[in-house]
Amino acid sequence: MHICCCMSSLSGIAVLPVCFTAASLAIDLLYWRNVKQSGAVFGSVLLLLFSLTQFSVVSVGAYLALAALSATISFRIYKSVLQAVQKTDEGHPFKSYLEVEISLSQDQIGKYADKALLYSNTCMKELRRLFLVQDLIDSLKFAVLMWLLTYVGALFNGLTLLILAVVSMFSMPIVYEKNQAQIDQYVGLIRTQVNSVVGKIQAKIPGAKRKEE
């Protein structure tokens, strides 16, 4: 039993550097630490999303696969001809990539499955709490949010919202970083006003006050 616990702890510790590396890479991309890298990712994602607005998912996937195959096949033929002309034997041009291990281990699959299960259970419990009105104010907030989303859905489709989300992800962090003081000031004022309105509503609606813990 102790051995299993130790192995589980060690595997968790081993996964931590990978998680931190992925998070660090995402932060670097969103904050444009490397302009060329962030620009390439941002442009590629936008191009993909705009393509999906004009073509079906199947067509876009097929075109991307054809483009990738055209590039790799052309490069393979070029390297083969070059080796034949120069009479060298450098081997397969993609040998280093073919030897990279890309399969997921059982521990990684179990880890991601546990996380997905945890998020699913948390989401279901929260939805049950909101729909069954465990807290009246929270349910009213959720109702207002759904009402606002009906207008958003009437103005934009899913892909348009996804494009706006991507643009926001690559623009808002850097804008906030450069104007943090002013933004925090305005957000604080808005939060104060919202809390004031919510407090007045709680005072007027019977049973709306939260129970003191």
Coordinates of C-alpha atoms in Angstrom, one line a residue:
M1 CA 0.0 0.0 0.0
H2 CA 2.8 2.4 0.9
I3 CA 4.7 1.5 -2.3
C4 CA 1.6 2.4 -4.4
C5 CA 1.2 5.7 -2.6
C6 CA 4.8 6.5 -3.1
M7 CA 4.6 5.6 -6.8
S8 CA 1.5 7.7 -7.2
S9 CA 3.2 10.7 -5.5
L10 CA 6.3 10.3 -7.6
S11 CA 4.2 10.2 -10.8
G12 CA 2.3 13.3 -9.7
I13 CA 5.6 15.1 -9.0
A14 CA 6.9 14.0 -12.4
V15 CA 3.9 15.4 -14.2
L16 CA 4.2 18.8 -12.4
P17 CA 7.1 20.1 -14.5
V18 CA 5.2 19.3 -17.7
C19 CA 2.1 21.2 -16.4
F20 CA 4.3 24.2 -15.4
T21 CA 6.0 24.1 -18.8
A22 CA 2.7 24.1 -20.7
A23 CA 1.3 26.9 -18.5
S24 CA 4.5 28.9 -19.0
L25 CA 4.3 28.4 -22.8
A26 CA 0.7 29.5 -22.9
I27 CA 1.4 32.6 -20.8
D28 CA 4.3 33.5 -23.1
L29 CA 2.1 33.1 -26.2
L30 CA -0.8 35.2 -24.8
Y31 CA 1.5 38.0 -23.5
W32 CA 3.5 38.1 -26.7
R33 CA 6.9 37.4 -25.1
N34 CA 8.0 36.1 -28.5
V35 CA 6.3 38.2 -31.1
K36 CA 7.0 35.9 -34.0
Q37 CA 5.8 32.8 -32.2
S38 CA 2.7 34.4 -30.8
G39 CA 1.9 36.0 -34.2
A40 CA 2.3 32.6 -35.9
V41 CA 0.0 30.9 -33.5
F42 CA -2.6 33.7 -33.5
G43 CA -2.6 33.9 -37.3
S44 CA -2.9 30.2 -37.8
V45 CA -5.8 29.9 -35.3
L46 CA -7.6 32.8 -36.9
L47 CA -7.0 31.4 -40.4
L48 CA -8.4 28.1 -39.3
L49 CA -11.5 29.7 -37.8
F50 CA -12.1 32.0 -40.8
S51 CA -11.8 28.9 -43.0
L52 CA -14.5 27.1 -41.0
T53 CA -16.8 30.1 -41.6
Q54 CA -16.6 29.4 -45.3
F55 CA -16.1 25.7 -45.6
S56 CA -17.3 22.6 -43.6
V57 CA -15.1 21.0 -40.9
V58 CA -14.6 18.0 -43.2
S59 CA -13.3 20.2 -46.1
V60 CA -11.0 22.2 -43.9
G61 CA -9.6 19.1 -42.3
A62 CA -9.1 17.5 -45.7
Y63 CA -7.4 20.6 -47.1
L64 CA -5.1 20.9 -44.1
A65 CA -4.1 17.2 -44.4
L66 CA -3.5 17.6 -48.2
A67 CA -1.3 20.7 -47.5
A68 CA 0.7 18.9 -44.8
L69 CA 1.1 15.8 -47.0
S70 CA 2.2 17.9 -50.0
A71 CA 4.9 19.6 -47.9
T72 CA 6.2 16.4 -46.3
I73 CA 6.1 14.3 -49.6
S74 CA 7.8 17.1 -51.5
F75 CA 10.5 17.5 -48.9
R76 CA 11.0 13.7 -48.7
I77 CA 11.5 13.5 -52.5
Y78 CA 13.8 16.5 -52.5
K79 CA 16.0 15.0 -49.9
S80 CA 16.1 11.6 -51.6
V81 CA 17.1 13.2 -55.0
L82 CA 19.7 15.4 -53.2
Q83 CA 21.2 12.3 -51.5
A84 CA 21.3 10.4 -54.8
V85 CA 23.0 13.3 -56.6
Q86 CA 25.5 13.9 -53.8
K87 CA 25.8 10.1 -53.1
T88 CA 25.3 10.5 -49.4
D89 CA 23.3 8.3 -47.0
E90 CA 21.7 10.7 -44.4
G91 CA 18.7 8.4 -44.0
H92 CA 15.1 9.4 -43.6
P93 CA 14.7 13.2 -43.4
F94 CA 12.1 12.8 -40.6
K95 CA 13.9 10.1 -38.7
S96 CA 14.3 12.2 -35.5
Y97 CA 10.5 12.9 -35.5
L98 CA 9.6 9.3 -36.2
E99 CA 11.6 8.2 -33.2
V100 CA 9.8 10.6 -30.8
E101 CA 7.5 8.9 -28.3
I102 CA 4.0 10.3 -28.6
S103 CA 1.9 7.7 -26.9
L104 CA 0.3 8.5 -23.5
S105 CA 1.2 6.4 -20.5
Q106 CA -1.5 4.7 -18.4
D107 CA -0.7 7.1 -15.5
Q108 CA -1.3 10.1 -17.8
I109 CA -4.5 8.8 -19.1
G110 CA -5.7 8.1 -15.6
K111 CA -4.7 11.6 -14.5
Y112 CA -6.6 13.3 -17.3
A113 CA -9.6 11.0 -16.8
D114 CA -9.7 11.9 -13.1
K115 CA -9.5 15.6 -13.8
A116 CA -12.3 15.3 -16.4
L117 CA -14.4 13.4 -13.9
L118 CA -13.8 16.0 -11.2
Y119 CA -14.8 18.9 -13.5
S120 CA -17.9 17.0 -14.7
N121 CA -19.1 16.3 -11.2
T122 CA -18.4 19.8 -10.1
C123 CA -20.3 21.2 -13.1
M124 CA -23.3 18.9 -12.5
K125 CA -23.5 19.8 -8.8
E126 CA -23.4 23.5 -9.6
L127 CA -26.1 23.3 -12.3
R128 CA -28.3 21.3 -9.8
R129 CA -27.7 24.0 -7.2
L130 CA -28.7 26.8 -9.7
F131 CA -31.7 25.1 -11.3
L132 CA -33.2 23.9 -8.0
V133 CA -32.7 27.4 -6.5
Q134 CA -30.6 26.5 -3.5
D135 CA -29.5 30.1 -3.4
L136 CA -32.1 32.5 -4.9
I137 CA -29.6 35.3 -5.7
D138 CA -27.3 32.9 -7.6
S139 CA -30.2 31.5 -9.5
L140 CA -31.4 34.9 -10.4
K141 CA -27.9 35.9 -11.6
F142 CA -27.8 32.7 -13.7
A143 CA -31.2 33.5 -15.2
V144 CA -30.0 37.0 -16.1
L145 CA -26.9 35.6 -17.7
M146 CA -29.0 33.1 -19.8
W147 CA -31.3 36.0 -20.8
L148 CA -28.3 38.0 -22.0
L149 CA -26.9 35.0 -23.9
T150 CA -30.2 34.9 -25.9
Y151 CA -29.3 38.3 -27.3
V152 CA -25.7 37.3 -27.9
G153 CA -26.8 34.2 -29.7
A154 CA -29.2 36.2 -31.9
L155 CA -26.3 38.5 -33.0
F156 CA -23.4 36.0 -33.3
N157 CA -23.0 32.4 -34.2
G158 CA -20.7 30.0 -32.4
L159 CA -17.7 30.5 -34.7
T160 CA -18.0 34.3 -34.5
L161 CA -17.9 34.0 -30.7
L162 CA -14.9 31.7 -30.9
I163 CA -13.1 34.2 -33.2
L164 CA -13.9 37.0 -30.7
A165 CA -12.7 34.8 -27.8
V166 CA -9.4 34.1 -29.6
V167 CA -8.8 37.8 -30.4
S168 CA -9.6 38.7 -26.8
M169 CA -7.2 36.0 -25.4
F170 CA -4.4 37.4 -27.5
S171 CA -5.1 41.1 -26.9
M172 CA -6.7 41.5 -23.4
P173 CA -3.7 40.1 -21.4
I174 CA -1.2 42.5 -22.9
V175 CA -3.6 45.4 -22.7
Y176 CA -4.3 44.7 -19.0
E177 CA -0.5 44.3 -18.4
K178 CA 0.1 47.8 -19.8
N179 CA -2.9 49.5 -18.1
Q180 CA -3.3 47.4 -15.0
A181 CA -3.8 50.3 -12.5
Q182 CA -6.6 52.1 -14.5
I183 CA -8.4 48.8 -15.3
D184 CA -8.3 47.7 -11.7
Q185 CA -9.7 51.0 -10.6
Y186 CA -12.7 50.8 -13.0
V187 CA -13.3 47.1 -12.2
G188 CA -13.3 48.0 -8.5
L189 CA -15.9 50.7 -9.0
I190 CA -18.1 48.4 -11.1
R191 CA -17.8 45.6 -8.5
T192 CA -18.8 48.1 -5.8
Q193 CA -21.9 49.2 -7.7
V194 CA -22.9 45.6 -8.5
N195 CA -22.5 44.5 -4.9
S196 CA -24.6 47.5 -3.8
V197 CA -27.4 46.6 -6.2
V198 CA -27.3 42.9 -5.1
G199 CA -27.4 43.9 -1.5
K200 CA -30.5 46.0 -2.1
I201 CA -32.2 43.2 -3.9
Q202 CA -31.3 40.8 -1.1
A203 CA -32.8 43.1 1.4
K204 CA -36.1 43.5 -0.5
I205 CA -36.7 39.9 -1.5
P206 CA -37.8 37.6 1.3
G207 CA -35.5 34.6 1.7
A208 CA -32.9 36.0 -0.6
K209 CA -30.3 36.7 2.1
R210 CA -27.5 34.2 2.4
K211 CA -27.4 32.1 5.5
E212 CA -24.5 33.1 7.8
E213 CA -22.0 30.3 8.1

